Amino acid sequence: MDFPKNFVWGVATSAFQIEGAPEVDGKGLSIWDTFCQRAGVIADGSNGDVACDHYRRWESDLDLIASLGVDAYRFSVSWPRVRPGGSGSWNSKGLDFYERLVDGMLQRGLKPYLTLNHWDLPEELQANGGWAHRDTVHRFVEYAVGIGARMGDRVATITTHNEPWVMAMLGYESGIFAPGIKDRAQASQASHHLLLSHGLALQALRAQGCRSPLGIVLNLAPVQPATDSAEDVAQARLEDGRLLRWYVDPLFGKGYPQDVLDHLGADAPRIEAGDMEAIAAPLDYLGVNYYSRSVASAAGPWDVKQGGREITEMGWEVYPEGLTELLLRLHRDYPLPPVYITENGGAFPDPLTDGVVHDADRTRYLAQHIDAVGAALAQGVPMAGYMVWSLLDNFEWASGYVKRFGIVHVDYDTQRRTLKDSAHWYRGFLKRQRASHVVPTPTGPQTALAGA
């Protein structure tokens, strides 16, 4: 389908995954710098010290992005690069880097979509309890206001948090992501503080006069029962509550879902007066990250092979119709602002061979999911944009450099970038979209008549 002329097309990355330079120009440590030092937590024993060397190569990377013909670049600011301790003095060299990055985007006709927190919390704040400690809420609001003062007049949007579910559940409950804590009570408290800091940051940025639209990005998926049994249906309802309703309900003023509070029991978060009203601060937009559906089974983890679908290198089922289902459900249940798909993509085995990368599986994945967005748009969902995850192969968190999501291949030894077939396809797709919006120039008799 032809998308609206004002529909935004982009690519996305995050600071820790691509920047490298962990000790350059006064940057402080993040929880991921220290987490990577633990034995056995990263699949290949690697870290983010070099990653894609974007801190030094940002200008050529912006040229590469512009060459794709996209409208927008979604990036994140490294909190410890601009305020090393999470509070106290600011690092002017770090701030200057992001100023140059934003200005470089604007010079190339790219809209900057800024994310404040893509998981790299300053280590000093974690030493004081991290997101499980209420003080971190206020330090985040200070950070948000500081960045808003520097760049809020030039960026297309400001996102507070990327995927608070991941930070809380994988970071504080299962412990497979930084900071590596395994405590359900801390996880639920962290989830509340992340949402609270989001709401308070929106209030503070608006009070400051920030002109950028403000929002949050959630990782969401439809949760379906493995069978029609009462047990599986109940399990799906609970998992939907923990993944989706726990985050979306309070953002739209509904509070936390009672069934999840009952499930948490004594591990439910401590909530103070005024917290829920702050969390429900109006959103200018909602970002949705989608990769696959979730299937719930009361008997234990569902075997993804049972779905009979293609499976990505991450072990995730390719299920594009789930994106349409998810978006329609959100539209039905909540008064949605404009919605962006802020991440969507897949990790596939795609080696560089004779200077090219043939990744037909990724190209197919992207085309199918863009179609799914179009189907939601055609049914009234207020879709505003779509961004591919990821621009570059990069440090893929606990998977290290084993998994590649990029539409651009990165040789980690030489840092050479090579556009994969999927990047060439995306560029061609965007060119065709723009061509569909061009009004043909009248010719022949009509031209003569117009000039008469």
Short mmCIF file of C-alpha atoms in Angstrom, two decimals:
data_model
loop_
_atom_site.label_atom_id
_atom_site.label_comp_id
_atom_site.label_asym_id
_atom_site.label_seq_id
_atom_site.Cartn_x
_atom_site.Cartn_y
_atom_site.Cartn_z
CA MET A 1 0.00 0.00 0.00
CA ASP A 2 0.94 3.65 -0.29
CA PHE A 3 1.50 5.18 3.13
CA PRO A 4 0.57 8.82 3.85
CA LYS A 5 3.04 11.44 2.69
CA ASN A 6 3.77 12.52 6.27
CA PHE A 7 4.43 8.94 7.48
CA VAL A 8 7.95 8.84 8.97
CA TRP A 9 10.44 6.17 7.87
CA GLY A 10 13.64 5.63 9.78
CA VAL A 11 16.32 3.43 11.28
CA ALA A 12 17.24 2.96 14.93
CA THR A 13 20.25 2.27 17.18
CA SER A 14 21.21 2.77 20.83
CA ALA A 15 24.27 4.40 22.37
CA PHE A 16 25.84 1.47 24.26
CA GLN A 17 25.36 -0.89 21.34
CA ILE A 18 27.27 1.20 18.80
CA GLU A 19 29.32 4.00 20.35
CA GLY A 20 32.26 2.31 22.05
CA ALA A 21 34.74 4.77 23.62
CA PRO A 22 33.76 3.94 27.23
CA GLU A 23 36.53 6.00 28.82
CA VAL A 24 36.92 8.76 26.23
CA ASP A 25 36.23 12.45 26.91
CA GLY A 26 35.13 11.97 30.50
CA LYS A 27 32.42 9.34 30.09
CA GLY A 28 31.44 7.52 33.27
CA LEU A 29 30.70 3.82 33.70
CA SER A 30 27.26 2.42 32.98
CA ILE A 31 25.71 -0.71 34.45
CA TRP A 32 26.43 -2.45 31.15
CA ASP A 33 30.15 -1.61 31.34
CA THR A 34 30.34 -3.36 34.69
CA PHE A 35 27.91 -6.17 33.81
CA CYS A 36 30.10 -7.17 30.85
CA GLN A 37 32.98 -7.74 33.26
CA ARG A 38 31.16 -10.65 34.91
CA ALA A 39 32.15 -14.10 33.74
CA GLY A 40 29.61 -15.95 31.65
CA VAL A 41 26.94 -13.27 31.26
CA ILE A 42 27.76 -12.32 27.64
CA ALA A 43 27.50 -15.18 25.14
CA ASP A 44 30.87 -14.57 23.47
CA GLY A 45 32.60 -12.96 26.46
CA SER A 46 32.68 -9.60 24.68
CA ASN A 47 31.83 -6.05 25.77
CA GLY A 48 30.89 -2.67 24.35
CA ASP A 49 34.33 -1.09 24.53
CA VAL A 50 34.58 -0.73 20.74
CA ALA A 51 31.22 -1.93 19.39
CA CYS A 52 30.77 -0.07 16.07
CA ASP A 53 33.19 2.75 17.00
CA HIS A 54 30.36 5.16 16.26
CA TYR A 55 31.71 7.77 18.69
CA ARG A 56 34.55 8.34 16.24
CA ARG A 57 32.75 7.43 13.02
CA TRP A 58 29.49 9.29 13.54
CA GLU A 59 29.87 11.59 10.54
CA SER A 60 30.31 8.78 8.02
CA ASP A 61 27.53 6.85 9.76
CA LEU A 62 25.18 9.81 9.30
CA ASP A 63 26.18 9.95 5.62
CA LEU A 64 25.30 6.26 5.37
CA ILE A 65 21.90 6.83 7.00
CA ALA A 66 21.14 9.72 4.66
CA SER A 67 22.08 7.53 1.66
CA LEU A 68 19.24 5.14 2.57
CA GLY A 69 16.65 7.82 1.88
CA VAL A 70 15.05 7.63 5.33
CA ASP A 71 13.40 10.58 7.06
CA ALA A 72 14.55 9.89 10.59
CA TYR A 73 17.23 8.43 12.83
CA ARG A 74 16.27 7.14 16.26
CA PHE A 75 19.28 7.25 18.61
CA SER A 76 19.88 7.35 22.34
CA VAL A 77 21.95 9.55 24.59
CA SER A 78 24.31 7.79 26.97
CA TRP A 79 23.41 9.15 30.40
CA PRO A 80 26.88 8.41 31.87
CA ARG A 81 28.53 10.13 28.89
CA VAL A 82 26.82 13.42 29.62
CA ARG A 83 26.48 13.17 33.42
CA PRO A 84 29.02 10.55 34.50
CA GLY A 85 27.78 9.99 38.03
CA GLY A 86 24.11 10.25 37.19
CA SER A 87 23.97 13.43 39.26
CA GLY A 88 26.34 16.26 40.04
CA SER A 89 28.45 17.88 37.34
CA TRP A 90 27.72 17.56 33.63
CA ASN A 91 30.34 16.50 31.09
CA SER A 92 30.60 19.23 28.46
CA LYS A 93 32.48 17.02 26.00
CA GLY A 94 29.74 14.42 26.13
CA LEU A 95 27.03 17.02 25.63
CA ASP A 96 28.99 18.53 22.75
CA PHE A 97 29.11 15.12 21.04
CA TYR A 98 25.32 14.83 20.98
CA GLU A 99 24.97 18.46 19.92
CA ARG A 100 27.19 17.69 16.92
CA LEU A 101 25.26 14.50 16.23
CA VAL A 102 21.89 16.28 16.24
CA ASP A 103 23.19 19.16 14.12
CA GLY A 104 24.74 16.64 11.72
CA MET A 105 21.37 14.95 11.27
CA LEU A 106 19.62 18.23 10.58
CA GLN A 107 22.28 19.21 8.04
CA ARG A 108 21.57 15.95 6.19
CA GLY A 109 17.80 16.36 6.27
CA LEU A 110 17.31 13.71 8.96
CA LYS A 111 14.84 14.13 11.83
CA PRO A 112 16.46 13.29 15.20
CA TYR A 113 14.36 10.98 17.39
CA LEU A 114 16.08 11.10 20.78
CA THR A 115 15.82 8.46 23.51
CA LEU A 116 17.01 9.44 26.99
CA ASN A 117 17.35 5.98 28.51
CA HIS A 118 18.18 2.90 26.47
CA TRP A 119 19.25 0.83 29.49
CA ASP A 120 22.71 2.33 30.25
CA LEU A 121 22.08 3.64 33.77
CA PRO A 122 25.15 5.29 35.38
CA GLU A 123 26.89 2.79 37.63
CA GLU A 124 27.05 5.23 40.54
CA LEU A 125 23.26 5.33 40.70
CA GLN A 126 23.10 1.54 40.63
CA ALA A 127 25.47 1.43 43.59
CA ASN A 128 22.76 3.34 45.49
CA GLY A 129 20.00 0.93 44.45
CA GLY A 130 19.41 1.85 40.81
CA TRP A 131 15.84 1.81 39.54
CA ALA A 132 14.68 0.01 42.69
CA HIS A 133 15.56 3.19 44.68
CA ARG A 134 13.21 6.16 44.48
CA ASP A 135 16.05 8.68 44.35
CA THR A 136 16.91 7.48 40.82
CA VAL A 137 13.52 8.83 39.70
CA HIS A 138 14.55 12.36 40.60
CA ARG A 139 18.02 12.01 39.11
CA PHE A 140 16.42 10.94 35.84
CA VAL A 141 14.12 13.97 35.83
CA GLU A 142 17.16 16.23 36.29
CA TYR A 143 18.90 14.47 33.41
CA ALA A 144 15.84 14.78 31.17
CA VAL A 145 15.52 18.50 31.86
CA GLY A 146 19.22 19.02 31.18
CA ILE A 147 19.05 17.30 27.80
CA GLY A 148 15.80 19.08 26.99
CA ALA A 149 17.46 22.43 27.64
CA ARG A 150 20.31 21.59 25.26
CA MET A 151 18.49 19.84 22.42
CA GLY A 152 14.74 20.09 22.95
CA ASP A 153 14.45 22.82 20.33
CA ARG A 154 15.94 20.70 17.53
CA VAL A 155 14.87 17.09 17.94
CA ALA A 156 11.72 15.63 16.41
CA THR A 157 10.71 13.80 19.61
CA ILE A 158 12.08 12.92 23.04
CA THR A 159 11.48 9.41 24.38
CA THR A 160 11.97 8.95 28.11
CA HIS A 161 12.58 5.19 28.35
CA ASN A 162 13.10 2.36 25.91
CA GLU A 163 11.37 -0.84 27.03
CA PRO A 164 10.95 -0.45 30.81
CA TRP A 165 9.74 -4.08 30.93
CA VAL A 166 13.20 -5.24 29.82
CA MET A 167 15.02 -3.08 32.35
CA ALA A 168 12.82 -4.24 35.20
CA MET A 169 12.18 -7.89 34.36
CA LEU A 170 15.44 -8.92 32.70
CA GLY A 171 17.61 -6.61 34.77
CA TYR A 172 16.09 -7.04 38.23
CA GLU A 173 14.02 -10.26 38.16
CA SER A 174 15.70 -12.84 35.91
CA GLY A 175 19.07 -11.06 36.12
CA ILE A 176 20.13 -11.97 32.58
CA PHE A 177 20.63 -8.28 31.71
CA ALA A 178 22.37 -5.53 33.64
CA PRO A 179 22.42 -4.94 36.55
CA GLY A 180 22.01 -8.70 36.99
CA ILE A 181 19.77 -8.74 40.08
CA LYS A 182 17.32 -11.60 40.78
CA ASP A 183 14.66 -10.20 43.08
CA ARG A 184 10.99 -9.94 42.09
CA ALA A 185 10.21 -7.23 44.64
CA GLN A 186 13.03 -5.06 43.33
CA ALA A 187 11.85 -5.71 39.78
CA SER A 188 8.30 -4.55 40.45
CA GLN A 189 9.58 -1.50 42.32
CA ALA A 190 11.94 -0.72 39.44
CA SER A 191 9.06 -0.95 36.96
CA HIS A 192 7.06 1.55 39.02
CA HIS A 193 9.99 3.94 39.34
CA LEU A 194 10.65 3.79 35.61
CA LEU A 195 7.03 4.72 34.87
CA LEU A 196 7.02 7.39 37.58
CA SER A 197 10.23 8.95 36.29
CA HIS A 198 8.70 9.01 32.83
CA GLY A 199 5.62 10.89 34.00
CA LEU A 200 7.55 13.36 36.16
CA ALA A 201 10.02 13.97 33.33
CA LEU A 202 7.17 14.82 30.95
CA GLN A 203 5.79 17.29 33.48
CA ALA A 204 9.19 18.88 34.06
CA LEU A 205 10.05 19.13 30.36
CA ARG A 206 6.72 20.79 29.60
CA ALA A 207 7.16 23.20 32.51
CA GLN A 208 10.58 24.04 31.09
CA GLY A 209 8.99 24.95 27.76
CA CYS A 210 10.38 22.02 25.77
CA ARG A 211 8.87 22.14 22.29
CA SER A 212 9.59 18.53 21.27
CA PRO A 213 6.76 15.97 21.36
CA LEU A 214 7.25 13.65 24.35
CA GLY A 215 6.55 9.95 24.78
CA ILE A 216 7.78 6.51 25.80
CA VAL A 217 8.69 3.29 23.96
CA LEU A 218 7.30 -0.08 25.10
CA ASN A 219 8.11 -3.59 23.93
CA LEU A 220 4.72 -5.19 23.34
CA ALA A 221 3.30 -8.36 21.84
CA PRO A 222 -0.03 -10.14 21.65
CA VAL A 223 -0.11 -12.97 24.19
CA GLN A 224 -1.99 -16.03 22.98
CA PRO A 225 -2.77 -19.24 24.92
CA ALA A 226 -1.05 -22.37 23.64
CA THR A 227 -4.38 -24.26 23.81
CA ASP A 228 -8.00 -23.48 24.62
CA SER A 229 -7.68 -25.01 28.08
CA ALA A 230 -8.75 -22.87 31.04
CA GLU A 231 -5.25 -23.14 32.47
CA ASP A 232 -3.54 -21.80 29.33
CA VAL A 233 -6.12 -19.04 28.90
CA ALA A 234 -5.53 -17.92 32.49
CA GLN A 235 -1.76 -18.04 31.99
CA ALA A 236 -2.07 -15.91 28.85
CA ARG A 237 -4.17 -13.36 30.72
CA LEU A 238 -1.56 -13.08 33.47
CA GLU A 239 1.34 -12.79 31.03
CA ASP A 240 -0.56 -10.14 29.07
CA GLY A 241 -0.99 -8.31 32.35
CA ARG A 242 2.70 -8.38 33.20
CA LEU A 243 3.92 -7.48 29.70
CA LEU A 244 1.31 -5.08 28.34
CA ARG A 245 -1.38 -3.96 30.79
CA TRP A 246 1.11 -3.28 33.63
CA TYR A 247 2.70 -0.57 31.49
CA VAL A 248 -0.05 0.66 29.17
CA ASP A 249 -2.91 0.83 31.70
CA PRO A 250 -1.22 3.34 34.06
CA LEU A 251 0.04 5.46 31.16
CA PHE A 252 -3.60 5.99 30.19
CA GLY A 253 -4.88 6.61 33.71
CA LYS A 254 -6.23 3.14 34.50
CA GLY A 255 -3.74 2.30 37.25
CA TYR A 256 -2.02 -1.04 37.64
CA PRO A 257 -4.15 -4.10 36.74
CA GLN A 258 -5.57 -5.69 39.86
CA ASP A 259 -4.92 -9.26 38.71
CA VAL A 260 -1.19 -8.55 38.44
CA LEU A 261 -1.11 -6.79 41.82
CA ASP A 262 -2.80 -9.85 43.33
CA HIS A 263 -0.25 -12.11 41.63
CA LEU A 264 2.67 -10.09 43.01
CA GLY A 265 1.29 -10.03 46.52
CA ALA A 266 3.95 -8.82 48.95
CA ASP A 267 6.26 -8.10 46.00
CA ALA A 268 3.95 -5.39 44.61
CA PRO A 269 5.58 -1.95 44.40
CA ARG A 270 5.30 0.73 47.05
CA ILE A 271 3.24 3.56 45.59
CA GLU A 272 3.08 7.05 47.08
CA ALA A 273 0.33 9.65 46.82
CA GLY A 274 0.31 11.33 43.44
CA ASP A 275 2.42 8.68 41.69
CA MET A 276 -0.30 7.30 39.45
CA GLU A 277 -1.48 10.76 38.41
CA ALA A 278 2.09 11.62 37.40
CA ILE A 279 2.50 8.41 35.39
CA ALA A 280 -0.65 9.29 33.44
CA ALA A 281 0.81 12.56 32.13
CA PRO A 282 -0.54 12.93 28.56
CA LEU A 283 1.55 11.32 25.82
CA ASP A 284 2.29 13.14 22.58
CA TYR A 285 3.06 9.76 20.98
CA LEU A 286 3.58 6.11 21.87
CA GLY A 287 6.48 4.06 20.57
CA VAL A 288 5.97 0.31 20.09
CA ASN A 289 8.80 -2.19 19.62
CA TYR A 290 7.60 -5.46 18.09
CA TYR A 291 9.49 -8.62 17.17
CA SER A 292 7.12 -11.56 17.65
CA ARG A 293 4.03 -12.80 19.46
CA SER A 294 4.09 -14.51 22.85
CA VAL A 295 2.45 -17.90 23.46
CA ALA A 296 1.53 -18.82 27.02
CA SER A 297 1.36 -22.32 28.42
CA ALA A 298 0.55 -23.28 32.00
CA ALA A 299 2.77 -26.35 31.55
CA GLY A 300 5.90 -24.24 31.11
CA PRO A 301 7.74 -22.46 28.30
CA TRP A 302 6.11 -22.99 24.91
CA ASP A 303 8.26 -24.64 22.23
CA VAL A 304 8.40 -22.06 19.44
CA LYS A 305 8.87 -24.83 16.86
CA GLN A 306 5.27 -25.84 17.47
CA GLY A 307 4.18 -22.72 15.62
CA GLY A 308 5.49 -24.10 12.35
CA ARG A 309 6.89 -20.70 11.39
CA GLU A 310 10.33 -19.43 10.44
CA ILE A 311 12.43 -18.78 13.55
CA THR A 312 15.07 -16.06 13.81
CA GLU A 313 18.56 -16.50 15.25
CA MET A 314 17.18 -15.19 18.56
CA GLY A 315 14.75 -18.12 18.66
CA TRP A 316 11.80 -15.82 17.96
CA GLU A 317 8.94 -16.85 15.72
CA VAL A 318 8.33 -14.73 12.61
CA TYR A 319 4.72 -13.70 13.14
CA PRO A 320 3.91 -10.45 11.29
CA GLU A 321 0.14 -10.68 11.69
CA GLY A 322 0.72 -10.35 15.43
CA LEU A 323 1.76 -6.73 14.86
CA THR A 324 -1.58 -5.88 13.26
CA GLU A 325 -3.38 -7.73 16.04
CA LEU A 326 -1.42 -5.83 18.69
CA LEU A 327 -2.03 -2.42 17.14
CA LEU A 328 -5.76 -3.04 16.71
CA ARG A 329 -6.02 -4.17 20.33
CA LEU A 330 -4.25 -1.01 21.56
CA HIS A 331 -6.53 1.13 19.40
CA ARG A 332 -9.59 -0.63 20.80
CA ASP A 333 -8.59 -0.45 24.48
CA TYR A 334 -6.84 2.91 24.79
CA PRO A 335 -7.24 6.51 23.48
CA LEU A 336 -4.04 6.34 21.44
CA PRO A 337 -1.92 9.31 20.44
CA PRO A 338 0.12 8.95 17.22
CA VAL A 339 1.92 5.58 17.27
CA TYR A 340 5.39 4.83 15.92
CA ILE A 341 6.86 1.38 15.39
CA THR A 342 10.20 2.35 16.91
CA GLU A 343 11.89 -1.04 16.53
CA ASN A 344 11.20 -3.96 14.24
CA GLY A 345 13.65 -6.40 12.69
CA GLY A 346 15.24 -9.81 12.92
CA ALA A 347 18.56 -11.52 13.54
CA PHE A 348 19.43 -13.94 10.76
CA PRO A 349 22.55 -15.85 9.63
CA ASP A 350 23.80 -13.48 6.93
CA PRO A 351 27.55 -13.77 6.24
CA LEU A 352 29.49 -11.32 4.12
CA THR A 353 30.49 -13.24 0.98
CA ASP A 354 32.51 -11.68 -1.84
CA GLY A 355 31.62 -8.22 -0.58
CA VAL A 356 27.84 -8.71 -0.41
CA VAL A 357 25.26 -9.93 2.12
CA HIS A 358 22.24 -11.71 0.71
CA ASP A 359 19.68 -11.58 3.53
CA ALA A 360 16.43 -12.46 1.82
CA ASP A 361 14.97 -13.64 5.12
CA ARG A 362 15.44 -10.19 6.68
CA THR A 363 14.08 -8.43 3.60
CA ARG A 364 11.02 -10.67 3.70
CA TYR A 365 10.61 -10.05 7.45
CA LEU A 366 10.67 -6.26 6.99
CA ALA A 367 8.28 -6.32 4.02
CA GLN A 368 5.78 -8.51 5.88
CA HIS A 369 5.84 -6.32 8.99
CA ILE A 370 5.52 -3.10 7.01
CA ASP A 371 2.45 -4.68 5.38
CA ALA A 372 1.16 -5.44 8.90
CA VAL A 373 1.55 -1.77 9.86
CA GLY A 374 -0.28 -0.79 6.70
CA ALA A 375 -3.14 -3.13 7.58
CA ALA A 376 -3.47 -1.49 11.01
CA LEU A 377 -3.34 1.98 9.47
CA ALA A 378 -6.07 1.06 7.00
CA GLN A 379 -8.27 0.03 9.95
CA GLY A 380 -7.95 3.35 11.71
CA VAL A 381 -4.93 2.96 14.00
CA PRO A 382 -3.16 6.37 14.19
CA MET A 383 0.18 5.17 12.84
CA ALA A 384 2.82 7.87 12.43
CA GLY A 385 6.02 6.06 11.48
CA TYR A 386 8.14 2.91 11.24
CA MET A 387 11.81 2.41 12.12
CA VAL A 388 13.96 -0.59 11.31
CA TRP A 389 15.99 -2.25 14.04
CA SER A 390 18.78 -2.00 13.45
CA LEU A 391 20.82 0.25 11.25
CA LEU A 392 24.06 -1.58 12.09
CA ASP A 393 25.10 -4.99 13.30
CA ASN A 394 26.12 -4.16 16.86
CA PHE A 395 26.67 -5.31 20.43
CA GLU A 396 23.49 -7.29 21.03
CA TRP A 397 23.47 -7.16 24.85
CA ALA A 398 23.79 -10.64 26.43
CA SER A 399 24.25 -12.14 22.95
CA GLY A 400 27.39 -10.07 22.39
CA TYR A 401 28.38 -9.95 18.72
CA VAL A 402 26.95 -13.38 17.90
CA LYS A 403 23.57 -12.09 16.69
CA ARG A 404 23.26 -9.59 13.84
CA PHE A 405 20.15 -7.43 13.41
CA GLY A 406 21.60 -4.78 11.10
CA ILE A 407 20.58 -3.93 7.58
CA VAL A 408 24.21 -2.81 7.36
CA HIS A 409 26.92 -5.41 7.95
CA VAL A 410 29.80 -4.41 10.25
CA ASP A 411 33.18 -6.10 10.08
CA TYR A 412 34.16 -5.77 13.73
CA ASP A 413 37.88 -6.12 12.97
CA THR A 414 38.04 -3.36 10.35
CA GLN A 415 34.78 -1.49 11.16
CA ARG A 416 33.92 -1.55 7.48
CA ARG A 417 30.22 -1.04 6.76
CA THR A 418 28.52 -2.95 3.91
CA LEU A 419 24.89 -2.46 2.93
CA LYS A 420 23.04 -5.78 2.99
CA ASP A 421 20.41 -6.63 0.39
CA SER A 422 17.78 -5.60 2.96
CA ALA A 423 19.21 -2.08 3.07
CA HIS A 424 19.08 -1.84 -0.73
CA TRP A 425 15.49 -3.12 -0.63
CA TYR A 426 14.49 -0.59 2.07
CA ARG A 427 16.02 2.26 0.08
CA GLY A 428 14.15 1.16 -3.05
CA PHE A 429 10.91 0.78 -1.12
CA LEU A 430 11.19 4.32 0.24
CA LYS A 431 11.97 5.67 -3.20
CA ARG A 432 8.82 4.04 -4.55
CA GLN A 433 6.78 5.44 -1.66
CA ARG A 434 7.95 8.96 -2.44
CA ALA A 435 7.33 8.51 -6.14
CA SER A 436 3.72 7.64 -5.35
CA HIS A 437 3.28 11.06 -3.74
CA VAL A 438 4.59 13.07 -6.70
CA VAL A 439 1.90 14.82 -8.71
CA PRO A 440 2.61 14.27 -12.44
CA THR A 441 3.42 17.37 -14.46
CA PRO A 442 0.69 18.06 -17.03
CA THR A 443 1.74 17.53 -20.65
CA GLY A 444 0.32 18.01 -24.15
CA PRO A 445 -2.94 19.92 -24.56
CA GLN A 446 -3.41 20.30 -20.82
CA THR A 447 -0.06 22.10 -20.60
CA ALA A 448 -1.02 24.43 -23.40
CA LEU A 449 -4.37 25.12 -21.81
CA ALA A 450 -2.78 25.84 -18.44
CA GLY A 451 -0.41 28.35 -20.02
CA ALA A 452 -3.05 30.08 -22.16
#
